[in-house]
Coordinates of C-alpha atoms and ligand atoms in Angstrom, one line a residue:
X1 CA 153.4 -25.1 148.1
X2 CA 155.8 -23.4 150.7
X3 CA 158.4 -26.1 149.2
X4 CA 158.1 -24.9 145.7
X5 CA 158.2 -21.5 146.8
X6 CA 161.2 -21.4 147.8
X7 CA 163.5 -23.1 145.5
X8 CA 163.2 -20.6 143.4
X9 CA 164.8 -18.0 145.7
X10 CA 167.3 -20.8 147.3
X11 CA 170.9 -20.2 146.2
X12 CA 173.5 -21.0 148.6
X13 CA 174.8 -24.4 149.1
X14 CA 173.0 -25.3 152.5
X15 CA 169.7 -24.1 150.8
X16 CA 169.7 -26.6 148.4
X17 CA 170.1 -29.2 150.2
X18 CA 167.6 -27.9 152.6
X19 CA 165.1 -27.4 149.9
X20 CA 165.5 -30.5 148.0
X21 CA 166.1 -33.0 151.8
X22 CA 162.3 -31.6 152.3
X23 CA 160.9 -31.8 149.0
X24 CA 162.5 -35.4 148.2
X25 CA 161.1 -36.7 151.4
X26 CA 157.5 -35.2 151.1
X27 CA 157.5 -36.6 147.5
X28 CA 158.3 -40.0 148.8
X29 CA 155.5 -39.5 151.2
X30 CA 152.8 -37.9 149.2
X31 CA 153.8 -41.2 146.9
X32 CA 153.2 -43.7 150.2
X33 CA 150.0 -41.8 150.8
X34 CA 148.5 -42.0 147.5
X35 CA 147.9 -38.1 147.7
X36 CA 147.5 -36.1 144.2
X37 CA 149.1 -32.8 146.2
X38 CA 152.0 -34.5 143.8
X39 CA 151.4 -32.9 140.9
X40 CA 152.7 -29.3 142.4
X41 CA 156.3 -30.8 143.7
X42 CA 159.2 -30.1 140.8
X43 CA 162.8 -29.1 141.4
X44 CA 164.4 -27.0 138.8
X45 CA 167.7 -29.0 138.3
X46 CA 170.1 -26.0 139.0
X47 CA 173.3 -27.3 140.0
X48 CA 176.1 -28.1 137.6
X49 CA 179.4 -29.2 137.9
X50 CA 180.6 -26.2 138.8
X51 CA 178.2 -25.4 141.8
X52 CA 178.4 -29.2 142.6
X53 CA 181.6 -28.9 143.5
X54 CA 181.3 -25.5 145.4
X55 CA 178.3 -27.3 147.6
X56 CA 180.7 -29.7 148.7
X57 CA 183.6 -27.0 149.6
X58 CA 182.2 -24.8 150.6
X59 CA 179.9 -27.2 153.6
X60 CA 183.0 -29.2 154.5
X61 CA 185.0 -26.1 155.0
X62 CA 184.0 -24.5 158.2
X63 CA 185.0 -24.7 161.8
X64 CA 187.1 -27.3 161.8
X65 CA 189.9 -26.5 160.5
X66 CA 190.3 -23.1 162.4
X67 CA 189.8 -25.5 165.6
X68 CA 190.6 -29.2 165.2
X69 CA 194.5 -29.2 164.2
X70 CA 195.5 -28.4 167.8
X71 CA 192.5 -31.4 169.4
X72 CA 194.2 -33.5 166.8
X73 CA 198.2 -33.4 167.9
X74 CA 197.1 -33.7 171.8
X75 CA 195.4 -36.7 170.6
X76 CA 198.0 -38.3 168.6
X77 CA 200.7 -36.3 170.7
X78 CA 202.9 -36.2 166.8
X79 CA 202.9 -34.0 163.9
X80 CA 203.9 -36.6 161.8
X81 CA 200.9 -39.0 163.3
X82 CA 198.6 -36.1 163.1
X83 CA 199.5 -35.3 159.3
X84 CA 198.2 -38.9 158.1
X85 CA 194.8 -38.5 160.1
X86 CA 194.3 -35.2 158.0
X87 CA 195.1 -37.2 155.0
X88 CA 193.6 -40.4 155.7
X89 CA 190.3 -38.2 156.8
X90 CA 190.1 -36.9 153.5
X91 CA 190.7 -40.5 151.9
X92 CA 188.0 -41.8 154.1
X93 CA 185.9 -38.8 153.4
X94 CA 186.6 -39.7 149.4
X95 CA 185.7 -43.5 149.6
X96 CA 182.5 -43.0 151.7
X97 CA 181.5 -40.1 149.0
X98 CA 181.9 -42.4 146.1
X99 CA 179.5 -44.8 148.0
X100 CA 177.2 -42.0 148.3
X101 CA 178.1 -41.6 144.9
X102 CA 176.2 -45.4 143.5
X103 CA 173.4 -44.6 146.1
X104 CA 172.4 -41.4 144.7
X105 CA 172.8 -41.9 141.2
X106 CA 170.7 -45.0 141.5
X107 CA 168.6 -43.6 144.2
X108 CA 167.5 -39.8 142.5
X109 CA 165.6 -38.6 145.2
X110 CA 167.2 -36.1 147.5
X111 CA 167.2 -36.1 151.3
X112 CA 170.8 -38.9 151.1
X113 CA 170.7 -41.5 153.9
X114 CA 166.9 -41.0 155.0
X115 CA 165.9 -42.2 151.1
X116 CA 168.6 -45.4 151.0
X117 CA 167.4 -46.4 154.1
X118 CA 163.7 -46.5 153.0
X119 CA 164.5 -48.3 150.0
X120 CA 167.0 -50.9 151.7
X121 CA 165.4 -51.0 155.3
X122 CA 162.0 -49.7 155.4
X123 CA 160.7 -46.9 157.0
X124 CA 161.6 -47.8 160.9
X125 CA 165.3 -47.0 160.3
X126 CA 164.7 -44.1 157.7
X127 CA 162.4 -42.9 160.7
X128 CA 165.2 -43.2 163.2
X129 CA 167.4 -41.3 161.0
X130 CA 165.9 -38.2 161.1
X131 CA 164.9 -38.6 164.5
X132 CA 168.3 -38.1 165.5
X133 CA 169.5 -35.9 162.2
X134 CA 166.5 -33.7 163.5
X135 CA 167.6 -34.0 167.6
X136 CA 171.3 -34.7 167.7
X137 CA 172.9 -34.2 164.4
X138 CA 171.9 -31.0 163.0
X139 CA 171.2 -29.0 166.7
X140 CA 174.9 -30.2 167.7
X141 CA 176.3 -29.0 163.8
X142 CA 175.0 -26.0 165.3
X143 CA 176.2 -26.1 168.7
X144 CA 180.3 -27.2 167.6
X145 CA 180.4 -24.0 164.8
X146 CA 178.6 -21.4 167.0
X147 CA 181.1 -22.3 170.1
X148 CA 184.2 -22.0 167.4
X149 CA 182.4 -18.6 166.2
X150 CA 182.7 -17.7 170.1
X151 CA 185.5 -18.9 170.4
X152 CA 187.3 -16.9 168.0
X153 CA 185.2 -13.4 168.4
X154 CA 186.1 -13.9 171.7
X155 CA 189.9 -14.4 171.4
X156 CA 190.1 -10.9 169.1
X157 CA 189.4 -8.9 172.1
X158 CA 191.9 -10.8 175.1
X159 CA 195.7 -11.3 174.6
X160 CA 197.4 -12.0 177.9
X161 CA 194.9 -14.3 179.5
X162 CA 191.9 -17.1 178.2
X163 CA 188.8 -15.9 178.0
X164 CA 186.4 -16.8 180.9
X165 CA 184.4 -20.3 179.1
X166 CA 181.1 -18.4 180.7
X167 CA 181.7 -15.4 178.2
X168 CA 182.4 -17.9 175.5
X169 CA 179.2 -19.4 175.7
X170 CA 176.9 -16.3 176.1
X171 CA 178.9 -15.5 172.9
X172 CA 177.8 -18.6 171.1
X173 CA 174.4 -18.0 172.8
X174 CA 174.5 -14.7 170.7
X175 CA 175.0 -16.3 167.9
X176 CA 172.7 -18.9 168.0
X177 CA 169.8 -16.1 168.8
X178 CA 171.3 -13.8 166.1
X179 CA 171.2 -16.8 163.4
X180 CA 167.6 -17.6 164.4
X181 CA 166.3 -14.4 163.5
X182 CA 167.8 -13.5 160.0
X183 CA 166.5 -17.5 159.4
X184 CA 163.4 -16.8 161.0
X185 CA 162.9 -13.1 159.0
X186 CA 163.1 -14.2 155.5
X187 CA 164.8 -16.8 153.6
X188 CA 166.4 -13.8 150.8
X189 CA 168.1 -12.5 154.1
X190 CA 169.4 -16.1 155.2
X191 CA 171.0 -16.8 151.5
X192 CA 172.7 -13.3 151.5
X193 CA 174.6 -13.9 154.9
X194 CA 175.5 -17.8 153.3
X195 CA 176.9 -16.2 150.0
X196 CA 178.6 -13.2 151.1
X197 CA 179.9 -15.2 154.0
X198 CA 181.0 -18.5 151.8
X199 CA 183.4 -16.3 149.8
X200 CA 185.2 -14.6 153.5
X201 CA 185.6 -18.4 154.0
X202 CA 187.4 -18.9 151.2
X203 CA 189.3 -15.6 152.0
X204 CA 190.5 -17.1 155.6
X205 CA 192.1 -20.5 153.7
X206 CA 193.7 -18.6 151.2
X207 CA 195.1 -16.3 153.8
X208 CA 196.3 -19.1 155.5
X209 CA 198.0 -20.6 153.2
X210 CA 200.0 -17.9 151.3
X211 CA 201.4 -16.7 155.0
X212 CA 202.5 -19.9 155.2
X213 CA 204.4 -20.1 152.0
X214 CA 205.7 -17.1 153.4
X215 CA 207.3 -18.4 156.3
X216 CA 208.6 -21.6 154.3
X217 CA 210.3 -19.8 151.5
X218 CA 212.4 -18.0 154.6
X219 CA 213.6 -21.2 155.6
X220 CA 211.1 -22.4 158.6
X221 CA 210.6 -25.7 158.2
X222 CA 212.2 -26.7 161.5
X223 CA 208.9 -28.2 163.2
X224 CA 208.1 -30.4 160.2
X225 CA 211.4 -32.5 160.2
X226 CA 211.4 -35.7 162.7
X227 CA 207.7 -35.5 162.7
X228 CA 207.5 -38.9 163.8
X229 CA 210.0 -38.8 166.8
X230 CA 207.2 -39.4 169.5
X231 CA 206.3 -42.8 170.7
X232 CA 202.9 -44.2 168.5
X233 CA 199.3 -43.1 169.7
X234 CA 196.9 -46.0 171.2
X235 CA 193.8 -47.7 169.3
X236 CA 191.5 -46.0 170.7
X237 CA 193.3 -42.4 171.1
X238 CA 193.9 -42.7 167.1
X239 CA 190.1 -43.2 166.8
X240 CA 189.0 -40.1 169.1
X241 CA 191.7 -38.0 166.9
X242 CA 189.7 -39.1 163.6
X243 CA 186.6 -37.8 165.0
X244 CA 188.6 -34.8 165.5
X245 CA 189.7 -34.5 162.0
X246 CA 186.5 -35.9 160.4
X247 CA 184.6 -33.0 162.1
X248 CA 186.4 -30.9 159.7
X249 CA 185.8 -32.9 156.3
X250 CA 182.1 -33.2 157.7
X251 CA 179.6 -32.7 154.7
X252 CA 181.1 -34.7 152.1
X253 CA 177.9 -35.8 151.6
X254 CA 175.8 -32.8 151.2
X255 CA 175.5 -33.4 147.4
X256 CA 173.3 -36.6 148.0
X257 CA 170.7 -34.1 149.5
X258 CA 169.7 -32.2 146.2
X259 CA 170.2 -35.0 144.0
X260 CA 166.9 -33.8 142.5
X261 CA 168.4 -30.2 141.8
X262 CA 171.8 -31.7 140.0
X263 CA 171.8 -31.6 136.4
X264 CA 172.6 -35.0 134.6
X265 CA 173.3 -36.5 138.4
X266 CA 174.9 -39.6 136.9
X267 CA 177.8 -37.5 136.0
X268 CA 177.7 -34.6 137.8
X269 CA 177.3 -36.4 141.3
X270 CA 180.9 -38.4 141.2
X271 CA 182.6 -35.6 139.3
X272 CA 182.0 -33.2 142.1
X273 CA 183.0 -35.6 144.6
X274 CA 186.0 -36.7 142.5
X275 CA 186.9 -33.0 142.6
X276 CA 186.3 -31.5 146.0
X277 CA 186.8 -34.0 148.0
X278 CA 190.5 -33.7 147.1
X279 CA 190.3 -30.2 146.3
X280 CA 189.2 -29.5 150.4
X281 CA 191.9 -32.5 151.5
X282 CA 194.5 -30.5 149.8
X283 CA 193.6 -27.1 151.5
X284 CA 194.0 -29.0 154.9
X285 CA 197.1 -30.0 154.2
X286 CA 198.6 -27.1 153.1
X287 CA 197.1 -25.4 156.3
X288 CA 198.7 -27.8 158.6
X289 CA 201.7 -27.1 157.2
X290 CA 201.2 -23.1 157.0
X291 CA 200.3 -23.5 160.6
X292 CA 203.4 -25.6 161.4
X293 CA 205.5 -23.2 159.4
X294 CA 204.5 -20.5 162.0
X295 CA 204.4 -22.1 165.4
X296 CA 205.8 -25.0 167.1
X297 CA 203.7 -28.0 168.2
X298 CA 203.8 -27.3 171.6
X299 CA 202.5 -23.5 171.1
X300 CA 199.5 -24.8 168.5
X301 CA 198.8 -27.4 171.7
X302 CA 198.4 -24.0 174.2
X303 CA 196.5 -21.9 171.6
X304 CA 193.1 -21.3 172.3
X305 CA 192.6 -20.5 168.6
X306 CA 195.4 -21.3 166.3
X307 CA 194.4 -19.1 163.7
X308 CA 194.9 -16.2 165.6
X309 CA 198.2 -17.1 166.6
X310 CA 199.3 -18.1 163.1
X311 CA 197.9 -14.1 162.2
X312 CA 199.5 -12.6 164.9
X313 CA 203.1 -14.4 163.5
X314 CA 202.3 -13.4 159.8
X315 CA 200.0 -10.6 159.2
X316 CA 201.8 -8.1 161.6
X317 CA 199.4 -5.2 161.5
X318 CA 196.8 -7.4 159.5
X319 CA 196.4 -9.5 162.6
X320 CA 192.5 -8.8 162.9
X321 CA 192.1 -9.8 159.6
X322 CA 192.4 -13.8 161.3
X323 CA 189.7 -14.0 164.0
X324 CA 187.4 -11.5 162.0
X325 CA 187.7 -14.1 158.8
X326 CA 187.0 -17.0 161.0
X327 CA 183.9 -15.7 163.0
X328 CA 182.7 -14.6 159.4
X329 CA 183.8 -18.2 158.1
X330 CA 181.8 -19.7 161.0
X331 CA 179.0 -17.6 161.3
X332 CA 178.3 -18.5 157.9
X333 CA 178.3 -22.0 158.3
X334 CA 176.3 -22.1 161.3
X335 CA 174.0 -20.1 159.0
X336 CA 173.7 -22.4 156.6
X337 CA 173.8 -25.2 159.5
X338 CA 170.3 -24.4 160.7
X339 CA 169.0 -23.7 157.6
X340 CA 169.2 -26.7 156.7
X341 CA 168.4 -28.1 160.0
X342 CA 165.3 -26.3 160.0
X343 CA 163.8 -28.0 156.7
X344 CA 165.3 -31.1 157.8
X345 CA 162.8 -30.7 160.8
X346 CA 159.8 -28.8 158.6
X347 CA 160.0 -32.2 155.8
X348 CA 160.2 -34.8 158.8
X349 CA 157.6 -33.6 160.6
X350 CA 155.1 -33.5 157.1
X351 CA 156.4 -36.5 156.6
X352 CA 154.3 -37.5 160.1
X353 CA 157.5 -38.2 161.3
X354 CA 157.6 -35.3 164.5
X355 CA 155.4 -33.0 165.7
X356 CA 153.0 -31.5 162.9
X357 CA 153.3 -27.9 164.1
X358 CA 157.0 -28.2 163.4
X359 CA 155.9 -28.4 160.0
X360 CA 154.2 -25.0 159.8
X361 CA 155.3 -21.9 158.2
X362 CA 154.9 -18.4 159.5
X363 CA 151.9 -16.5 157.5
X364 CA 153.7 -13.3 156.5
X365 CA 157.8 -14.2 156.5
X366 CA 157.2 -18.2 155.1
X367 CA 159.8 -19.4 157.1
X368 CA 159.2 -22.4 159.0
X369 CA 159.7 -20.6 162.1
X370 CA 158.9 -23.1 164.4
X371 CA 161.4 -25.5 163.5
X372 CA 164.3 -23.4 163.3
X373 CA 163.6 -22.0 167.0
X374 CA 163.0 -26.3 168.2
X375 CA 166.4 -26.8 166.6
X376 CA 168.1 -23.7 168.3
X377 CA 167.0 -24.7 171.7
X378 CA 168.5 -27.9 171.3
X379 CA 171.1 -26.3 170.1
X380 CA 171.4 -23.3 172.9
X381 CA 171.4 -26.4 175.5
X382 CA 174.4 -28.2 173.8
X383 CA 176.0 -25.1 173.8
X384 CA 175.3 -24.6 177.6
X385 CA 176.0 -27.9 179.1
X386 CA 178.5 -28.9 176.1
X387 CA 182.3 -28.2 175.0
X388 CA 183.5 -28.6 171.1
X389 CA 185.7 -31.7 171.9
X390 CA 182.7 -33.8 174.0
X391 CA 180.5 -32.3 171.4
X392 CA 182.2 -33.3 168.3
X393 CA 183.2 -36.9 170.1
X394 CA 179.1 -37.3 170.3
X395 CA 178.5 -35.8 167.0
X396 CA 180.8 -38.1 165.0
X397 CA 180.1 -41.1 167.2
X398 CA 176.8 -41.0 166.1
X399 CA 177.0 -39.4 162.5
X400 CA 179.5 -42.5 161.8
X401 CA 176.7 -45.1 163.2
X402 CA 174.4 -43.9 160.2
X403 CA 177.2 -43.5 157.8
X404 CA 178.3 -47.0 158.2
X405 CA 174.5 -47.7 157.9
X406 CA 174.5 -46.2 154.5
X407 CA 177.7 -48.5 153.7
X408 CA 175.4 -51.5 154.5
X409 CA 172.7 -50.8 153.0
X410 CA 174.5 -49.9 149.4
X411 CA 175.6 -53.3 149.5
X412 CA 172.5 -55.2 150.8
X413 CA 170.9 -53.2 147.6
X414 CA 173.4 -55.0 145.8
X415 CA 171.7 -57.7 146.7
X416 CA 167.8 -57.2 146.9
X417 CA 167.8 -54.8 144.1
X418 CA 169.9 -56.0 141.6
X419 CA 168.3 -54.9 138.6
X420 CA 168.7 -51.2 139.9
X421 CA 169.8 -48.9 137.1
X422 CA 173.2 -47.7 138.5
X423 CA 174.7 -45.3 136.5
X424 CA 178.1 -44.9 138.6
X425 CA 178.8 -48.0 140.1
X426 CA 181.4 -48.0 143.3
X427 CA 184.0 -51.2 143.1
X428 CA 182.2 -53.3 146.2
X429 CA 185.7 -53.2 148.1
X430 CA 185.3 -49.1 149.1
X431 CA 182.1 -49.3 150.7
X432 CA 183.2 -52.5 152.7
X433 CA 186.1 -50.5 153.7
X434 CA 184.3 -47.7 155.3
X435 CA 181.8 -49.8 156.8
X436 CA 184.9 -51.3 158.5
X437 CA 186.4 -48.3 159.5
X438 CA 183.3 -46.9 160.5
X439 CA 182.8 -49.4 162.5
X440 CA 186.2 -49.3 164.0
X441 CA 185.4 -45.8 164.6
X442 CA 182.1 -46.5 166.5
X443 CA 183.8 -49.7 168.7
X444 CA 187.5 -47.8 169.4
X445 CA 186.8 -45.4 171.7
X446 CA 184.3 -47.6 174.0
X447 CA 186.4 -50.1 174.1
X448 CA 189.6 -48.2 174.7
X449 CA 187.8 -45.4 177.1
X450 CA 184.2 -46.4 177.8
X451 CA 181.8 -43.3 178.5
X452 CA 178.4 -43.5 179.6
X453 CA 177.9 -40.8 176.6
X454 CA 178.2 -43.6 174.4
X455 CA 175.8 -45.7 175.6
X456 CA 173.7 -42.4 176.1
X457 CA 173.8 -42.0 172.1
X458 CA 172.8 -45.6 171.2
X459 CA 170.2 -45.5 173.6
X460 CA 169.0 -42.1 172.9
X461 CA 169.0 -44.0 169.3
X462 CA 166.7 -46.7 169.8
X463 CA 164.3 -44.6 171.7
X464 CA 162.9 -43.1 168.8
X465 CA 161.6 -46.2 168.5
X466 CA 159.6 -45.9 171.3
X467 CA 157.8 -43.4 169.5
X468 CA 157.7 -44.6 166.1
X469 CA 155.6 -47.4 167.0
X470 CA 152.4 -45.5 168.3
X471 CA 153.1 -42.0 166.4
X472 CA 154.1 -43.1 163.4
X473 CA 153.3 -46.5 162.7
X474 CA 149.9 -46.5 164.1
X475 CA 149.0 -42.8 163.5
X476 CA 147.8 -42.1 167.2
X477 CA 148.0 -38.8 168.4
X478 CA 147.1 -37.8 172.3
X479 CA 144.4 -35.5 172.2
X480 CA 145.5 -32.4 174.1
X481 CA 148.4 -31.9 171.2
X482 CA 145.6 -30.3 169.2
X483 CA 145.5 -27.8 171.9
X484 CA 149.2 -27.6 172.0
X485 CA 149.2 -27.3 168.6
X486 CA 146.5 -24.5 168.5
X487 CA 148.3 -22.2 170.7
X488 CA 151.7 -22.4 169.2
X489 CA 150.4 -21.6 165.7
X490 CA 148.8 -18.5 167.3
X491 CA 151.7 -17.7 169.7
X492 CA 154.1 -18.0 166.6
X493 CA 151.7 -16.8 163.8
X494 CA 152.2 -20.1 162.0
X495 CA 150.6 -22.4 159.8
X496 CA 149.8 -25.6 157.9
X497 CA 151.8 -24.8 154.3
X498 CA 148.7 -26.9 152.6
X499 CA 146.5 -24.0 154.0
X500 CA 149.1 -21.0 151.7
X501 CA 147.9 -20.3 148.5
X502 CA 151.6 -19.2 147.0
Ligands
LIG601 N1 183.1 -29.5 158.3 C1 182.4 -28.4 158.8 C2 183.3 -27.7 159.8 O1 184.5 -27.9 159.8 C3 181.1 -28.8 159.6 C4 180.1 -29.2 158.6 C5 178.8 -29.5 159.3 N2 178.1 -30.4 158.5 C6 177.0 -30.0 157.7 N3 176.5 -30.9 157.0 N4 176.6 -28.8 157.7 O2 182.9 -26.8 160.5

C-alpha cells in the first residue's frame, strides 16, 4: 500500500509521525470495517531512545523561539514575569507529556489524541479532532512558521525601516508555494530539506547561546537584575502570554504519533519525554537570557526579529549568519509541518472521515498531492488575512481545547478501562493539573477580553458535527462529488492508493 511504501523511505521526525498518524488510523479503520486489506499494514519499529528524543526536539524547536520572547514581555510587560512563563511552559509542556505518556503506552496505536479519543469517547469526538487538526491545526502550524520564515528573510535585506507587512506575506506566500512543491515532487526530496534543515536549527540555538555567554562573561547582566520591578500582569494577559510561549514548546507530543514505530514504547516513550522536554526547556532559558544579555527589554519589545538584533550585537561581521539560520530553521519546520499535515489529511479522509479524493496519491511521484495543496490553501488564506500573534492566539486556543480533552479522557479511562495494561502509569494528580490549566487557558482570555474569534473556534468546532452525522455516520454522499471527484483525479493525475500495485 502507498502507507507501507513509504515508511521505508521516511526518516525525519515529522515523517514518522506522518507515516505512522495515517497508518495507525487506517489500521483502526480497516479493524472497524472488518476489511482483510489488514494483513499488508506493518511499521518497522525504528525509533530508539536516541531518535525519540530528537523527534521531540527537534518538532518543538522551531519558530517560536526566534519570534515569541518579544509577544511574551509585551504581554506580561516584565522580564522577570516573562522568565517563569518560559519555565512554567516547559513544566506544563512536561506534565501534559507524561499524560501522553500512560495514553500511549497503554494505547500503542499511533495517530495520539485521534486514537484516545476513540477508545474513551467514540468516534464523534475522534471525528471532530481531525476535522479541525486537518482544517485549523495543521494549515495554521503552517501559516505561524511560514510568516516567521518571512518574517526573518525579510528583515536580512532592510535595516533602517520595517518591512512593508504586504511584502512579508508574498514572502510567506513564497514559501508556502515553494514547500508545496518539494512535498508534492517526491517524498526522498521532502526528508532531505527536514534533515539537512533540523541540524541548521540546531546550529541557530547553539549560536544563540554561546554569544550570549559571550556577553555575560564581559559583565552584561544589567537587564536581568530587578526583573520583577514592574507592576503584576492581569489574569487574562498572563493567559494570552502562555499561548505565546506554548507556541514555542508546541509538539511535545509528536512522540504519541508513531507509537507504532518506537521500539520497546513502554520505555522508550517516557524516557524521551523525560529527556527532551527538559532538554528544549533548558535551551529556552538559556536563550532568553542570551537575548537579554545583548539587548534591553525595551529594544527586544521594538524588534521586529530579535534574533537579528541579538546577531547584529554579537556576530559583528557574522551578522547574516542569524536571519539566514532562522529562515533555514523555519523553513524546515514548515517543511515538516505540512508533511505531516498532508497524511494527517490523506489517513482522515480513508478513514471516510473527509473528502475521498483527499485520500489519493499522485500515479508517478506517490505523494498525496491533493492533500498537501487542500492544506496549503488553508494555509495561504491564514497567511493572507492572518498575523502570527491572532494566529497563534487561535492556534493554541483551540489546540488547548483537545489537549485538555486528552487530560479527560486518560482519566475517564481510568475509570471505564481499568483492567488496561499500563505500562507507565502517570500519578492521577498531573493530568488533573493540566486539564485545569488548560482549562484556565481556554476560559482566561474570554473572560478577561472576549473576541468573537473565540466563539468563531468553538463554533467552527461543533460544526463538524454537522457533517459527521450524514457523511460519516450514515455514509451518504451527494451524487455530483463523483464528478467532482473524477475531474480532480484527472486534473491532478491522482488516485485511489488501493488501485497502486507498490
Ligand atoms: N514549536 C514549534 C515552533 O516554535 C511549532 C511546532 C508546530 N507543531 C507541530 N506539531 N509541528 O515553531
Amino acid at each position: 500500500t502507498y502507507t507501507n511504501g513509504h515508511v521505508g523511505t521516511a526518516d525525519g521526525p515529522e515523517t514518522t509521525e506522518a507515516d505512522t498518524s495515517g497508518s495507525g488510523r487506517m489500521r483502526k479503520s480497516l479493524e472497524g470495517r472488518g476489511s482483510t486489506q489488514n494483513d499488508s499494514i506493518h511499521l518497522k519499529r525504528r525509533v530508539g531512545l536516541f531518535s525519540g528524543v530528537a523527534l521531540i526536539v527537534g518538532t518543538m524547536i522551531g519558530s517560536g523561539i526566534f519570534v515569541s520572547p518579544s509577544g511574551l514581555l509585551v504581554r506580561t510587560g516584565s522580564v522577570g514575569v516573562s522568565f517563569l512563563i518560559w519555565l512554567a511552559c516547559g513544566l506544563l509542556s512536561l506534565l501534559g507529556a507524561l499524560s501522553y505518556a500512560e495514553l500511549g503506552t497503554m494505547n500503542t496505536s499511533s495517530g495520539a489524541e485521534w486514537a484516545y479519543f476513540m477508545d474513551a469517547f467514540g468516534p464523534a469526538p475522534a471525528f471532530l479532532f481531525s476535522w479541525v487538526s486537518t482544517l485549523v491545526l495543521k494549515p495554521s502550524q503552517m501559516a505561524i512558521i511560514c510568516l516567521s520564515f518571512a518574517q526573518y528573510a525579510v528583515e536580512a535585506f532592510v535595516s533602517e525601516c520595517d518591512p512593508p507587512i504586504s511584502v512579508i506575506k508574498m514572502v510567506a506566500l513564497l514559501a508556502v508555494i515553494m514547500i508545496l512543491f518539494v512535498n508534492c515532487y517526491s517524498v526522498d526530496l521532502g526528508m532531505a530539506v527536514q534533515n539537512i534543515f533540523t541540524a541548521a536549527k540546531l546550529v541557530a540555538v547553539l549560536i544563540v547561546i554561546c554569544g550570549g555567554a559571550y556577553k555575560l562573561a564581559q559583565g552584561n547582566v544589567q537587564h536581568l537584575t530587578n526583573a520583577f520591578n514592574n507592576p503584576a500582569p492581569s489574569v487574562g494577559a498572563v493567559a494570552t502570554a502562555f499561548y505565546t510561549g506554548l507556541w514555542a514548546y508546541d509538539g511535545w507530543n509528536n512522540l504519541n504519533y508513531v507509537t507504532e514505530e518506537i521500539q520497546n514504547p513502554s520505555k522508550n516513550l517516557p524516557r524521551s519525554i523525560i529527556i527532551g522536554i527538559p532538554l528544549v526547556t533548558l535551551c529556552y532559558a538559556l536563550i532568553n537570557i542570551s537575548y537579554l544579555a545583548a539587548m534591553s527589554p525595551i529594544e527586544m519589545i521594538e524588534s521586529e526579529a530579535v534574533a537579528v538584533t541579538f546577531g547584529n550585537r554579537i556576530l559583528g561581521a557574522l551578522a547574516w549568519l542569524m536571519p539566514l539560520s532562522v529562515t533555514v530553521s523555519t523553513f524546515g519546520s514548515a517543511n515538516g509541518t505540512l508533511f505531516a499535515a498532508g497524511r494527517l489529511c490523506f489517513a482522515a479522509s480513508r478513514e471516510g472521515h473527509l473528502l475521498d479524493i483527499l485520500s489519493y496519491v499522485h500515479v508517478r511521484r506517490l505523494t498525496p498531492a491533493p492533500g498537501l495543496i487542500f492544506h496549503s490553501l488553508i494555509a495561504a488564506a491564514m497567511v493572507l488575512y492572518g498575523t502570527i500573534d491572532s494566529l497563534i492566539d487561535f492556534f493554541s486556543f483551540t489546540a488547548w481545547i483537545f489537549y485538555g480533552g486528552s487530560m479527560v479522557a486518560l482519566l475517564v479511562m481510568r475509570y471505564t478501562k481499568p483492567n488496561y495494561p499500563r505500562p507507565y502509569k502517570v500519578p492521577l494528580i498531573i493530568p488533573i493539573l493540566v486539564l485545569v490549566i488548560s482549562g484556565y487557558l481556554v476560559a482566561a482570555p474570554i473572560v478577561e477580553k472576549p473576541q468573537i474569534e473565540y466563539l468563531y473556534a468553538v463554533l467552527f468546532i461543533l460544526a463538524g458535527l454537522i457533517f459527521y452525522v450524514p457523511f460519516v455516520k450514515m455514509g451518504l454522499t451527494p451524487r455530483f462529488m463523483d464528478k467532482v471527484t473524477l475531474f480532480f483525479q484527472l486534473l491532478l493525475e491522482v488516485v485511489p492508493t488501493s488501485s497502486m500495485a507498490m
